Amino acid sequence: MQIKANEANALMADTWGQRGIQNSDAGVQERLSKIGSRVLQGYHVAIASEDLRAIAPKMNEIDEELRGFAYEGVGMGLAQRDLLTPSSENRMATFVAGDGAAYHNWVYVGLGLMLARAGLPIKPHLEKLNFARSWLAVDGYGYYQGMFHWQDSLDNQVISEQISGYARSVFDQGLGRSIWFIGGGDVNHIARTIDSFAPDRRQDLWGGVGYACAYAGGAERATIEALTNTAGVYRFQLAQGTAYAAKSRQSLGNYSVYTELACQVLWEMGVDAVVESLAANGEALESQTWQHYRARVFHPVRTTLKFSEMLSQETIAQQGQSR
């Protein structure tokens, strides 16, 4: 089940050709290649490290700005080992309880990536997690489906019957993240892809695009400005996804020029100001019809978002059950 970087890059190049990407942003494609390499680096470290304590030091060698992606790969690798060679301890749970605590959000996204890659049902694994972590896994699951099974998930718009309730929105937010990359930065193609979906799915898809545009990045200012225009009535959802990317970046102090640029274009202010705005407004920015799950996912290190600090695990569970 090992993954090779050259095969993944070749697959994406072929995908862009099949999907007819014509006005791509070369920076987005180059960025995807870098991110994919870091994901695979984390994956290979995880499957090769018998001693879990050896993983974090190797991750610390990776540039902070891309480190989160490497931890998604770690999540994939640890999930694979737990699935194929179970031990007396769950490796993923042990890792996030120790050295991987700061990046536990990204590790659980990796769980969703691996479940989708292995073609395994996701529901049994969600039942073992609290709501916040299950949402992260569903996000990763949706992202993988969009990236590597786009004929089903994007063209035919298939979604597993196992994913219901609010998890469907989270799946679409992950799917939206994939659209940013699988669209190759071609904003018109991105808009057409989302417009082909039913109206009740478009808000979450645009939110996922906004998150990926700001957190993963790769685009020039002109591309983000064009994306903002093509989002039309969904510009708010695009901007809100960007705000949560800013929150994710600030929580660990791993700032990115791409996140700053996206915030400047969509909010006309920098990352810190956007995050402060979220903190000041609490959940007032949440529309009644579109609530981005990342607003309620805990970031254990250096977070300044007051409203997320005030939300207890009990409150998160109640919110998840009410949907």
PDB file of C-alpha atoms in Angstrom:
ATOM      1  CA  MET A   1       0.000   0.000   0.000  1.00  0.00           C
ATOM      2  CA  GLN A   2       2.981   2.325  -0.203  1.00  0.00           C
ATOM      3  CA  ILE A   3       2.574   5.506  -2.247  1.00  0.00           C
ATOM      4  CA  LYS A   4       5.203   6.909  -4.594  1.00  0.00           C
ATOM      5  CA  ALA A   5       5.531  10.652  -5.256  1.00  0.00           C
ATOM      6  CA  ASN A   6       6.239  10.354  -8.981  1.00  0.00           C
ATOM      7  CA  GLU A   7       3.130   8.224  -9.490  1.00  0.00           C
ATOM      8  CA  ALA A   8       0.960  10.715  -7.604  1.00  0.00           C
ATOM      9  CA  ASN A   9       2.296  13.669  -9.618  1.00  0.00           C
ATOM     10  CA  ALA A  10       1.759  11.839 -12.900  1.00  0.00           C
ATOM     11  CA  LEU A  11      -1.788  10.997 -11.855  1.00  0.00           C
ATOM     12  CA  MET A  12      -2.585  14.648 -11.139  1.00  0.00           C
ATOM     13  CA  ALA A  13      -1.130  15.815 -14.452  1.00  0.00           C
ATOM     14  CA  ASP A  14      -3.299  13.248 -16.212  1.00  0.00           C
ATOM     15  CA  THR A  15      -6.329  14.348 -14.195  1.00  0.00           C
ATOM     16  CA  TRP A  16      -5.905  18.001 -15.162  1.00  0.00           C
ATOM     17  CA  GLY A  17      -5.755  16.923 -18.795  1.00  0.00           C
ATOM     18  CA  GLN A  18      -8.867  14.754 -18.513  1.00  0.00           C
ATOM     19  CA  ARG A  19     -10.815  17.525 -16.807  1.00  0.00           C
ATOM     20  CA  GLY A  20      -9.902  20.033 -19.484  1.00  0.00           C
ATOM     21  CA  ILE A  21      -8.134  22.540 -17.264  1.00  0.00           C
ATOM     22  CA  GLN A  22      -7.213  25.354 -19.650  1.00  0.00           C
ATOM     23  CA  ASN A  23      -6.573  28.502 -17.636  1.00  0.00           C
ATOM     24  CA  SER A  24      -4.650  27.018 -14.740  1.00  0.00           C
ATOM     25  CA  ASP A  25      -2.478  28.876 -12.279  1.00  0.00           C
ATOM     26  CA  ALA A  26       0.973  27.300 -12.552  1.00  0.00           C
ATOM     27  CA  GLY A  27       1.663  28.249  -8.956  1.00  0.00           C
ATOM     28  CA  VAL A  28      -1.272  26.155  -7.729  1.00  0.00           C
ATOM     29  CA  GLN A  29      -0.042  23.104  -9.603  1.00  0.00           C
ATOM     30  CA  GLU A  30       3.497  23.569  -8.324  1.00  0.00           C
ATOM     31  CA  ARG A  31       2.166  24.038  -4.799  1.00  0.00           C
ATOM     32  CA  LEU A  32       0.177  20.801  -4.990  1.00  0.00           C
ATOM     33  CA  SER A  33       3.339  18.955  -5.939  1.00  0.00           C
ATOM     34  CA  LYS A  34       5.158  20.330  -2.878  1.00  0.00           C
ATOM     35  CA  ILE A  35       2.262  19.573  -0.568  1.00  0.00           C
ATOM     36  CA  GLY A  36       1.915  16.062  -1.943  1.00  0.00           C
ATOM     37  CA  SER A  37       5.594  15.445  -1.334  1.00  0.00           C
ATOM     38  CA  ARG A  38       5.248  16.488   2.299  1.00  0.00           C
ATOM     39  CA  VAL A  39       2.178  14.302   2.806  1.00  0.00           C
ATOM     40  CA  LEU A  40       4.078  11.339   1.418  1.00  0.00           C
ATOM     41  CA  GLN A  41       7.107  12.186   3.532  1.00  0.00           C
ATOM     42  CA  GLY A  42       4.996  12.042   6.687  1.00  0.00           C
ATOM     43  CA  TYR A  43       3.328   8.844   5.518  1.00  0.00           C
ATOM     44  CA  HIS A  44       6.618   7.041   4.927  1.00  0.00           C
ATOM     45  CA  VAL A  45       8.035   8.221   8.257  1.00  0.00           C
ATOM     46  CA  ALA A  46       4.961   6.861  10.047  1.00  0.00           C
ATOM     47  CA  ILE A  47       5.008   3.444   8.441  1.00  0.00           C
ATOM     48  CA  ALA A  48       8.770   3.074   9.015  1.00  0.00           C
ATOM     49  CA  SER A  49       8.925   4.228  12.651  1.00  0.00           C
ATOM     50  CA  GLU A  50       8.413   1.416  15.121  1.00  0.00           C
ATOM     51  CA  ASP A  51       9.080   3.862  17.926  1.00  0.00           C
ATOM     52  CA  LEU A  52       6.381   6.542  17.728  1.00  0.00           C
ATOM     53  CA  ARG A  53       8.688   8.939  19.548  1.00  0.00           C
ATOM     54  CA  ALA A  54      10.879   9.040  16.437  1.00  0.00           C
ATOM     55  CA  ILE A  55       8.157  10.647  14.307  1.00  0.00           C
ATOM     56  CA  ALA A  56       7.906  14.188  15.733  1.00  0.00           C
ATOM     57  CA  PRO A  57      11.659  14.958  15.528  1.00  0.00           C
ATOM     58  CA  LYS A  58      11.579  14.059  11.835  1.00  0.00           C
ATOM     59  CA  MET A  59       8.510  16.232  11.302  1.00  0.00           C
ATOM     60  CA  ASN A  60      10.311  19.122  12.989  1.00  0.00           C
ATOM     61  CA  GLU A  61      12.860  19.022  10.177  1.00  0.00           C
ATOM     62  CA  ILE A  62      10.129  20.049   7.733  1.00  0.00           C
ATOM     63  CA  ASP A  63       9.454  23.720   7.116  1.00  0.00           C
ATOM     64  CA  GLU A  64       6.734  24.881   9.523  1.00  0.00           C
ATOM     65  CA  GLU A  65       4.603  26.273   6.743  1.00  0.00           C
ATOM     66  CA  LEU A  66       4.183  22.793   5.207  1.00  0.00           C
ATOM     67  CA  ARG A  67       4.435  20.711   8.366  1.00  0.00           C
ATOM     68  CA  GLY A  68       0.697  20.264   8.812  1.00  0.00           C
ATOM     69  CA  PHE A  69       0.487  18.428   5.504  1.00  0.00           C
ATOM     70  CA  ALA A  70       3.243  16.079   6.622  1.00  0.00           C
ATOM     71  CA  TYR A  71       1.188  15.288   9.714  1.00  0.00           C
ATOM     72  CA  GLU A  72      -1.741  14.363   7.485  1.00  0.00           C
ATOM     73  CA  GLY A  73       0.625  11.811   5.961  1.00  0.00           C
ATOM     74  CA  VAL A  74       1.551  10.642   9.448  1.00  0.00           C
ATOM     75  CA  GLY A  75      -2.135  10.106  10.114  1.00  0.00           C
ATOM     76  CA  MET A  76      -2.413   8.042   6.945  1.00  0.00           C
ATOM     77  CA  GLY A  77       0.565   5.914   7.885  1.00  0.00           C
ATOM     78  CA  LEU A  78      -0.478   5.295  11.478  1.00  0.00           C
ATOM     79  CA  ALA A  79      -4.037   4.508  10.392  1.00  0.00           C
ATOM     80  CA  GLN A  80      -2.701   2.014   7.865  1.00  0.00           C
ATOM     81  CA  ARG A  81      -0.591   0.308  10.511  1.00  0.00           C
ATOM     82  CA  ASP A  82      -3.500   0.186  12.968  1.00  0.00           C
ATOM     83  CA  LEU A  83      -5.688  -1.345  10.275  1.00  0.00           C
ATOM     84  CA  LEU A  84      -3.213  -3.886   8.872  1.00  0.00           C
ATOM     85  CA  THR A  85      -1.137  -4.780  11.919  1.00  0.00           C
ATOM     86  CA  PRO A  86      -3.176  -4.015  15.058  1.00  0.00           C
ATOM     87  CA  SER A  87      -1.270  -3.903  18.329  1.00  0.00           C
ATOM     88  CA  SER A  88      -2.221  -3.688  21.985  1.00  0.00           C
ATOM     89  CA  GLU A  89      -2.299   0.100  21.658  1.00  0.00           C
ATOM     90  CA  ASN A  90      -3.877   2.244  18.998  1.00  0.00           C
ATOM     91  CA  ARG A  91      -0.869   3.958  17.440  1.00  0.00           C
ATOM     92  CA  MET A  92      -2.765   7.007  16.251  1.00  0.00           C
ATOM     93  CA  ALA A  93      -4.448   7.644  19.599  1.00  0.00           C
ATOM     94  CA  THR A  94      -1.138   7.163  21.407  1.00  0.00           C
ATOM     95  CA  PHE A  95       0.661   9.549  19.063  1.00  0.00           C
ATOM     96  CA  VAL A  96      -1.872  12.383  19.322  1.00  0.00           C
ATOM     97  CA  ALA A  97      -1.948  11.998  23.080  1.00  0.00           C
ATOM     98  CA  GLY A  98       1.802  12.583  23.153  1.00  0.00           C
ATOM     99  CA  ASP A  99       4.217  14.101  20.654  1.00  0.00           C
ATOM    100  CA  GLY A 100       1.562  14.677  18.007  1.00  0.00           C
ATOM    101  CA  ALA A 101      -0.853  16.610  20.233  1.00  0.00           C
ATOM    102  CA  ALA A 102      -0.272  20.005  18.603  1.00  0.00           C
ATOM    103  CA  TYR A 103      -1.067  18.584  15.173  1.00  0.00           C
ATOM    104  CA  HIS A 104      -3.823  16.168  16.161  1.00  0.00           C
ATOM    105  CA  ASN A 105      -6.315  17.881  13.824  1.00  0.00           C
ATOM    106  CA  TRP A 106      -4.151  17.129  10.794  1.00  0.00           C
ATOM    107  CA  VAL A 107      -3.476  13.558  11.939  1.00  0.00           C
ATOM    108  CA  TYR A 108      -7.196  12.797  12.019  1.00  0.00           C
ATOM    109  CA  VAL A 109      -7.654  14.283   8.557  1.00  0.00           C
ATOM    110  CA  GLY A 110      -5.056  11.679   7.553  1.00  0.00           C
ATOM    111  CA  LEU A 111      -7.263   8.955   9.009  1.00  0.00           C
ATOM    112  CA  GLY A 112     -10.010   9.984   6.588  1.00  0.00           C
ATOM    113  CA  LEU A 113      -7.539  10.005   3.707  1.00  0.00           C
ATOM    114  CA  MET A 114      -6.463   6.455   4.456  1.00  0.00           C
ATOM    115  CA  LEU A 115     -10.004   5.115   4.874  1.00  0.00           C
ATOM    116  CA  ALA A 116     -10.961   6.584   1.504  1.00  0.00           C
ATOM    117  CA  ARG A 117      -7.811   5.261  -0.141  1.00  0.00           C
ATOM    118  CA  ALA A 118      -8.394   1.780   1.239  1.00  0.00           C
ATOM    119  CA  GLY A 119     -12.048   1.845   0.201  1.00  0.00           C
ATOM    120  CA  LEU A 120     -13.145   1.066   3.745  1.00  0.00           C
ATOM    121  CA  PRO A 121     -16.484   2.080   5.277  1.00  0.00           C
ATOM    122  CA  ILE A 122     -16.028   5.184   7.374  1.00  0.00           C
ATOM    123  CA  LYS A 123     -18.978   4.877   9.747  1.00  0.00           C
ATOM    124  CA  PRO A 124     -17.468   2.244  12.098  1.00  0.00           C
ATOM    125  CA  HIS A 125     -14.444   4.487  12.634  1.00  0.00           C
ATOM    126  CA  LEU A 126     -16.525   7.610  13.236  1.00  0.00           C
ATOM    127  CA  GLU A 127     -18.413   5.845  16.011  1.00  0.00           C
ATOM    128  CA  LYS A 128     -15.134   5.483  17.928  1.00  0.00           C
ATOM    129  CA  LEU A 129     -14.302   9.215  17.809  1.00  0.00           C
ATOM    130  CA  ASN A 130     -15.727  12.324  19.423  1.00  0.00           C
ATOM    131  CA  PHE A 131     -17.575  14.693  17.125  1.00  0.00           C
ATOM    132  CA  ALA A 132     -14.668  17.059  16.440  1.00  0.00           C
ATOM    133  CA  ARG A 133     -12.300  14.262  15.443  1.00  0.00           C
ATOM    134  CA  SER A 134     -14.934  12.459  13.407  1.00  0.00           C
ATOM    135  CA  TRP A 135     -15.522  15.658  11.428  1.00  0.00           C
ATOM    136  CA  LEU A 136     -11.806  15.879  10.655  1.00  0.00           C
ATOM    137  CA  ALA A 137     -11.828  12.304   9.361  1.00  0.00           C
ATOM    138  CA  VAL A 138     -14.888  13.005   7.205  1.00  0.00           C
ATOM    139  CA  ASP A 139     -13.171  16.107   5.792  1.00  0.00           C
ATOM    140  CA  GLY A 140     -10.160  14.017   4.794  1.00  0.00           C
ATOM    141  CA  TYR A 141     -12.453  11.376   3.358  1.00  0.00           C
ATOM    142  CA  GLY A 142     -14.235  13.948   1.217  1.00  0.00           C
ATOM    143  CA  TYR A 143     -10.971  15.482   0.060  1.00  0.00           C
ATOM    144  CA  TYR A 144      -9.589  12.131  -1.079  1.00  0.00           C
ATOM    145  CA  GLN A 145     -12.784  11.249  -2.927  1.00  0.00           C
ATOM    146  CA  GLY A 146     -12.628  14.508  -4.841  1.00  0.00           C
ATOM    147  CA  MET A 147      -8.942  14.200  -5.675  1.00  0.00           C
ATOM    148  CA  PHE A 148      -8.786  10.579  -6.734  1.00  0.00           C
ATOM    149  CA  HIS A 149     -12.384   9.505  -7.430  1.00  0.00           C
ATOM    150  CA  TRP A 150     -13.552  12.695  -9.086  1.00  0.00           C
ATOM    151  CA  GLN A 151     -15.622  10.918 -11.712  1.00  0.00           C
ATOM    152  CA  ASP A 152     -17.926   9.644  -8.969  1.00  0.00           C
ATOM    153  CA  SER A 153     -17.752  12.448  -6.414  1.00  0.00           C
ATOM    154  CA  LEU A 154     -17.573  15.499  -8.712  1.00  0.00           C
ATOM    155  CA  ASP A 155     -19.032  14.425 -12.048  1.00  0.00           C
ATOM    156  CA  ASN A 156     -21.698  12.039 -10.720  1.00  0.00           C
ATOM    157  CA  GLN A 157     -21.887  13.713  -7.287  1.00  0.00           C
ATOM    158  CA  VAL A 158     -22.046  10.458  -5.363  1.00  0.00           C
ATOM    159  CA  ILE A 159     -21.891  10.603  -1.574  1.00  0.00           C
ATOM    160  CA  SER A 160     -21.845   7.549   0.681  1.00  0.00           C
ATOM    161  CA  GLU A 161     -25.082   6.669   2.444  1.00  0.00           C
ATOM    162  CA  GLN A 162     -22.970   6.189   5.582  1.00  0.00           C
ATOM    163  CA  ILE A 163     -22.393   9.947   5.700  1.00  0.00           C
ATOM    164  CA  SER A 164     -25.518  11.694   6.892  1.00  0.00           C
ATOM    165  CA  GLY A 165     -26.651  14.733   8.849  1.00  0.00           C
ATOM    166  CA  TYR A 166     -24.031  17.386   9.473  1.00  0.00           C
ATOM    167  CA  ALA A 167     -21.317  14.986   8.320  1.00  0.00           C
ATOM    168  CA  ARG A 168     -22.579  15.556   4.772  1.00  0.00           C
ATOM    169  CA  SER A 169     -21.687  19.233   5.079  1.00  0.00           C
ATOM    170  CA  VAL A 170     -18.240  18.354   6.389  1.00  0.00           C
ATOM    171  CA  PHE A 171     -17.758  15.879   3.539  1.00  0.00           C
ATOM    172  CA  ASP A 172     -18.577  18.667   1.083  1.00  0.00           C
ATOM    173  CA  GLN A 173     -16.134  21.030   2.783  1.00  0.00           C
ATOM    174  CA  GLY A 174     -13.423  18.415   2.238  1.00  0.00           C
ATOM    175  CA  LEU A 175     -14.665  17.918  -1.301  1.00  0.00           C
ATOM    176  CA  GLY A 176     -14.401  21.675  -1.803  1.00  0.00           C
ATOM    177  CA  ARG A 177     -10.775  21.592  -0.716  1.00  0.00           C
ATOM    178  CA  SER A 178     -10.108  19.040  -3.427  1.00  0.00           C
ATOM    179  CA  ILE A 179     -11.808  21.228  -6.031  1.00  0.00           C
ATOM    180  CA  TRP A 180      -9.222  23.951  -5.416  1.00  0.00           C
ATOM    181  CA  PHE A 181      -6.453  21.596  -6.463  1.00  0.00           C
ATOM    182  CA  ILE A 182      -8.176  19.398  -8.979  1.00  0.00           C
ATOM    183  CA  GLY A 183      -9.291  22.596 -10.676  1.00  0.00           C
ATOM    184  CA  GLY A 184      -5.637  23.568 -11.034  1.00  0.00           C
ATOM    185  CA  GLY A 185      -6.354  27.183 -10.150  1.00  0.00           C
ATOM    186  CA  ASP A 186      -8.674  27.573 -13.158  1.00  0.00           C
ATOM    187  CA  VAL A 187     -11.316  29.731 -11.453  1.00  0.00           C
ATOM    188  CA  ASN A 188     -13.901  29.342 -14.198  1.00  0.00           C
ATOM    189  CA  HIS A 189     -13.558  25.565 -14.100  1.00  0.00           C
ATOM    190  CA  ILE A 190     -13.854  25.640 -10.301  1.00  0.00           C
ATOM    191  CA  ALA A 191     -17.047  27.697 -10.520  1.00  0.00           C
ATOM    192  CA  ARG A 192     -18.562  25.431 -13.175  1.00  0.00           C
ATOM    193  CA  THR A 193     -17.777  22.370 -11.092  1.00  0.00           C
ATOM    194  CA  ILE A 194     -19.552  23.789  -8.041  1.00  0.00           C
ATOM    195  CA  ASP A 195     -22.466  25.184 -10.072  1.00  0.00           C
ATOM    196  CA  SER A 196     -23.180  21.655 -11.305  1.00  0.00           C
ATOM    197  CA  PHE A 197     -24.089  20.631  -7.737  1.00  0.00           C
ATOM    198  CA  ALA A 198     -27.470  21.105  -6.112  1.00  0.00           C
ATOM    199  CA  PRO A 199     -27.811  24.556  -4.491  1.00  0.00           C
ATOM    200  CA  ASP A 200     -27.914  23.088  -0.976  1.00  0.00           C
ATOM    201  CA  ARG A 201     -24.367  21.730  -1.418  1.00  0.00           C
ATOM    202  CA  ARG A 202     -22.703  24.782  -2.941  1.00  0.00           C
ATOM    203  CA  GLN A 203     -22.128  26.767   0.248  1.00  0.00           C
ATOM    204  CA  ASP A 204     -20.017  24.033   1.828  1.00  0.00           C
ATOM    205  CA  LEU A 205     -18.113  23.455  -1.410  1.00  0.00           C
ATOM    206  CA  TRP A 206     -17.211  27.139  -1.694  1.00  0.00           C
ATOM    207  CA  GLY A 207     -16.194  27.139   1.960  1.00  0.00           C
ATOM    208  CA  GLY A 208     -13.830  24.256   1.296  1.00  0.00           C
ATOM    209  CA  VAL A 209     -12.371  26.075  -1.691  1.00  0.00           C
ATOM    210  CA  GLY A 210     -11.810  29.149   0.472  1.00  0.00           C
ATOM    211  CA  TYR A 211     -10.028  27.137   3.132  1.00  0.00           C
ATOM    212  CA  ALA A 212      -7.738  25.435   0.623  1.00  0.00           C
ATOM    213  CA  CYS A 213      -7.057  28.634  -1.278  1.00  0.00           C
ATOM    214  CA  ALA A 214      -5.846  30.302   1.910  1.00  0.00           C
ATOM    215  CA  TYR A 215      -4.253  27.427   3.840  1.00  0.00           C
ATOM    216  CA  ALA A 216      -2.670  25.441   1.007  1.00  0.00           C
ATOM    217  CA  GLY A 217      -2.442  28.392  -1.358  1.00  0.00           C
ATOM    218  CA  GLY A 218      -0.294  28.574  -4.434  1.00  0.00           C
ATOM    219  CA  ALA A 219      -2.244  31.243  -6.294  1.00  0.00           C
ATOM    220  CA  GLU A 220      -1.271  34.741  -7.299  1.00  0.00           C
ATOM    221  CA  ARG A 221      -3.336  37.769  -6.265  1.00  0.00           C
ATOM    222  CA  ALA A 222      -4.999  37.952  -9.684  1.00  0.00           C
ATOM    223  CA  THR A 223      -6.245  34.368  -9.374  1.00  0.00           C
ATOM    224  CA  ILE A 224      -7.735  34.984  -5.918  1.00  0.00           C
ATOM    225  CA  GLU A 225      -9.392  38.181  -7.116  1.00  0.00           C
ATOM    226  CA  ALA A 226     -10.887  36.322 -10.066  1.00  0.00           C
ATOM    227  CA  LEU A 227     -12.023  33.516  -7.752  1.00  0.00           C
ATOM    228  CA  THR A 228     -13.745  36.073  -5.534  1.00  0.00           C
ATOM    229  CA  ASN A 229     -15.651  37.431  -8.509  1.00  0.00           C
ATOM    230  CA  THR A 230     -16.687  34.026  -9.830  1.00  0.00           C
ATOM    231  CA  ALA A 231     -17.943  32.977  -6.374  1.00  0.00           C
ATOM    232  CA  GLY A 232     -20.772  35.475  -6.800  1.00  0.00           C
ATOM    233  CA  VAL A 233     -23.420  35.023  -4.125  1.00  0.00           C
ATOM    234  CA  TYR A 234     -21.141  32.520  -2.375  1.00  0.00           C
ATOM    235  CA  ARG A 235     -18.390  35.059  -1.766  1.00  0.00           C
ATOM    236  CA  PHE A 236     -19.186  35.079   1.961  1.00  0.00           C
ATOM    237  CA  GLN A 237     -18.682  31.319   2.225  1.00  0.00           C
ATOM    238  CA  LEU A 238     -15.416  31.611   0.303  1.00  0.00           C
ATOM    239  CA  ALA A 239     -14.243  34.341   2.674  1.00  0.00           C
ATOM    240  CA  GLN A 240     -15.326  32.457   5.766  1.00  0.00           C
ATOM    241  CA  GLY A 241     -13.365  29.385   4.727  1.00  0.00           C
ATOM    242  CA  THR A 242     -10.398  31.714   4.354  1.00  0.00           C
ATOM    243  CA  ALA A 243     -10.932  33.012   7.884  1.00  0.00           C
ATOM    244  CA  TYR A 244     -10.765  29.523   9.351  1.00  0.00           C
ATOM    245  CA  ALA A 245      -7.591  28.847   7.406  1.00  0.00           C
ATOM    246  CA  ALA A 246      -6.169  31.949   9.069  1.00  0.00           C
ATOM    247  CA  LYS A 247      -7.250  30.586  12.429  1.00  0.00           C
ATOM    248  CA  SER A 248      -5.563  27.257  11.728  1.00  0.00           C
ATOM    249  CA  ARG A 249      -2.337  28.970  10.716  1.00  0.00           C
ATOM    250  CA  GLN A 250      -2.271  31.333  13.675  1.00  0.00           C
ATOM    251  CA  SER A 251      -3.019  28.585  16.197  1.00  0.00           C
ATOM    252  CA  LEU A 252       0.407  27.037  15.598  1.00  0.00           C
ATOM    253  CA  GLY A 253       2.240  30.154  14.506  1.00  0.00           C
ATOM    254  CA  ASN A 254       3.066  28.628  11.111  1.00  0.00           C
ATOM    255  CA  TYR A 255       2.161  31.608   8.982  1.00  0.00           C
ATOM    256  CA  SER A 256       2.091  31.493   5.185  1.00  0.00           C
ATOM    257  CA  VAL A 257       2.338  34.244   2.610  1.00  0.00           C
ATOM    258  CA  TYR A 258      -0.560  32.576   0.802  1.00  0.00           C
ATOM    259  CA  THR A 259      -2.854  32.826   3.819  1.00  0.00           C
ATOM    260  CA  GLU A 260      -1.907  36.471   4.286  1.00  0.00           C
ATOM    261  CA  LEU A 261      -2.579  37.197   0.618  1.00  0.00           C
ATOM    262  CA  ALA A 262      -5.976  35.472   0.650  1.00  0.00           C
ATOM    263  CA  CYS A 263      -6.996  37.424   3.759  1.00  0.00           C
ATOM    264  CA  GLN A 264      -5.890  40.692   2.194  1.00  0.00           C
ATOM    265  CA  VAL A 265      -7.922  40.022  -0.955  1.00  0.00           C
ATOM    266  CA  LEU A 266     -11.069  38.622   0.645  1.00  0.00           C
ATOM    267  CA  TRP A 267     -11.130  40.556   3.926  1.00  0.00           C
ATOM    268  CA  GLU A 268      -8.945  43.576   3.127  1.00  0.00           C
ATOM    269  CA  MET A 269      -6.946  42.890   6.296  1.00  0.00           C
ATOM    270  CA  GLY A 270      -4.167  40.577   7.450  1.00  0.00           C
ATOM    271  CA  VAL A 271      -4.303  37.177   9.135  1.00  0.00           C
ATOM    272  CA  ASP A 272      -4.114  38.461  12.699  1.00  0.00           C
ATOM    273  CA  ALA A 273      -6.870  41.008  12.115  1.00  0.00           C
ATOM    274  CA  VAL A 274      -9.130  38.379  10.559  1.00  0.00           C
ATOM    275  CA  VAL A 275      -8.624  36.051  13.508  1.00  0.00           C
ATOM    276  CA  GLU A 276      -9.228  38.878  15.967  1.00  0.00           C
ATOM    277  CA  SER A 277     -12.460  39.623  14.130  1.00  0.00           C
ATOM    278  CA  LEU A 278     -13.562  36.020  14.588  1.00  0.00           C
ATOM    279  CA  ALA A 279     -12.719  36.208  18.277  1.00  0.00           C
ATOM    280  CA  ALA A 280     -14.565  39.494  18.733  1.00  0.00           C
ATOM    281  CA  ASN A 281     -17.666  38.323  16.907  1.00  0.00           C
ATOM    282  CA  GLY A 282     -17.777  34.848  18.389  1.00  0.00           C
ATOM    283  CA  GLU A 283     -20.098  32.745  16.289  1.00  0.00           C
ATOM    284  CA  ALA A 284     -21.949  35.782  14.964  1.00  0.00           C
ATOM    285  CA  LEU A 285     -20.219  35.178  11.640  1.00  0.00           C
ATOM    286  CA  GLU A 286     -21.921  31.803  11.376  1.00  0.00           C
ATOM    287  CA  SER A 287     -24.941  31.922   9.081  1.00  0.00           C
ATOM    288  CA  GLN A 288     -27.943  29.850  10.059  1.00  0.00           C
ATOM    289  CA  THR A 289     -27.641  27.778   6.904  1.00  0.00           C
ATOM    290  CA  TRP A 290     -23.890  27.310   6.698  1.00  0.00           C
ATOM    291  CA  GLN A 291     -21.690  26.548   9.678  1.00  0.00           C
ATOM    292  CA  HIS A 292     -18.100  25.601   9.022  1.00  0.00           C
ATOM    293  CA  TYR A 293     -17.106  22.784  11.374  1.00  0.00           C
ATOM    294  CA  ARG A 294     -13.578  24.158  11.749  1.00  0.00           C
ATOM    295  CA  ALA A 295     -14.981  26.977  13.866  1.00  0.00           C
ATOM    296  CA  ARG A 296     -15.542  24.402  16.579  1.00  0.00           C
ATOM    297  CA  VAL A 297     -12.447  22.223  16.230  1.00  0.00           C
ATOM    298  CA  PHE A 298      -9.994  22.805  19.053  1.00  0.00           C
ATOM    299  CA  HIS A 299      -6.498  24.066  18.321  1.00  0.00           C
ATOM    300  CA  PRO A 300      -4.535  23.228  21.482  1.00  0.00           C
ATOM    301  CA  VAL A 301      -1.554  25.513  20.947  1.00  0.00           C
ATOM    302  CA  ARG A 302      -1.409  29.326  20.915  1.00  0.00           C
ATOM    303  CA  THR A 303      -5.040  29.832  19.909  1.00  0.00           C
ATOM    304  CA  THR A 304      -6.466  33.271  20.603  1.00  0.00           C
ATOM    305  CA  LEU A 305     -10.007  32.555  19.503  1.00  0.00           C
ATOM    306  CA  LYS A 306     -12.098  33.185  22.578  1.00  0.00           C
ATOM    307  CA  PHE A 307     -15.239  31.534  21.295  1.00  0.00           C
ATOM    308  CA  SER A 308     -13.477  28.242  20.568  1.00  0.00           C
ATOM    309  CA  GLU A 309     -11.886  28.267  23.999  1.00  0.00           C
ATOM    310  CA  MET A 310     -15.305  28.618  25.599  1.00  0.00           C
ATOM    311  CA  LEU A 311     -16.794  25.646  23.779  1.00  0.00           C
ATOM    312  CA  SER A 312     -16.596  22.499  25.880  1.00  0.00           C
ATOM    313  CA  GLN A 313     -16.544  18.984  24.481  1.00  0.00           C
ATOM    314  CA  GLU A 314     -20.089  18.606  25.793  1.00  0.00           C
ATOM    315  CA  THR A 315     -21.242  21.596  23.772  1.00  0.00           C
ATOM    316  CA  ILE A 316     -19.571  20.232  20.640  1.00  0.00           C
ATOM    317  CA  ALA A 317     -21.358  16.911  21.117  1.00  0.00           C
ATOM    318  CA  GLN A 318     -24.711  18.638  21.567  1.00  0.00           C
ATOM    319  CA  GLN A 319     -24.189  20.643  18.394  1.00  0.00           C
ATOM    320  CA  GLY A 320     -23.293  17.539  16.437  1.00  0.00           C
ATOM    321  CA  GLN A 321     -26.322  15.617  17.738  1.00  0.00           C
ATOM    322  CA  SER A 322     -28.686  18.451  16.905  1.00  0.00           C
ATOM    323  CA  ARG A 323     -27.828  18.272  13.200  1.00  0.00           C
TER     324      ARG A 323
END
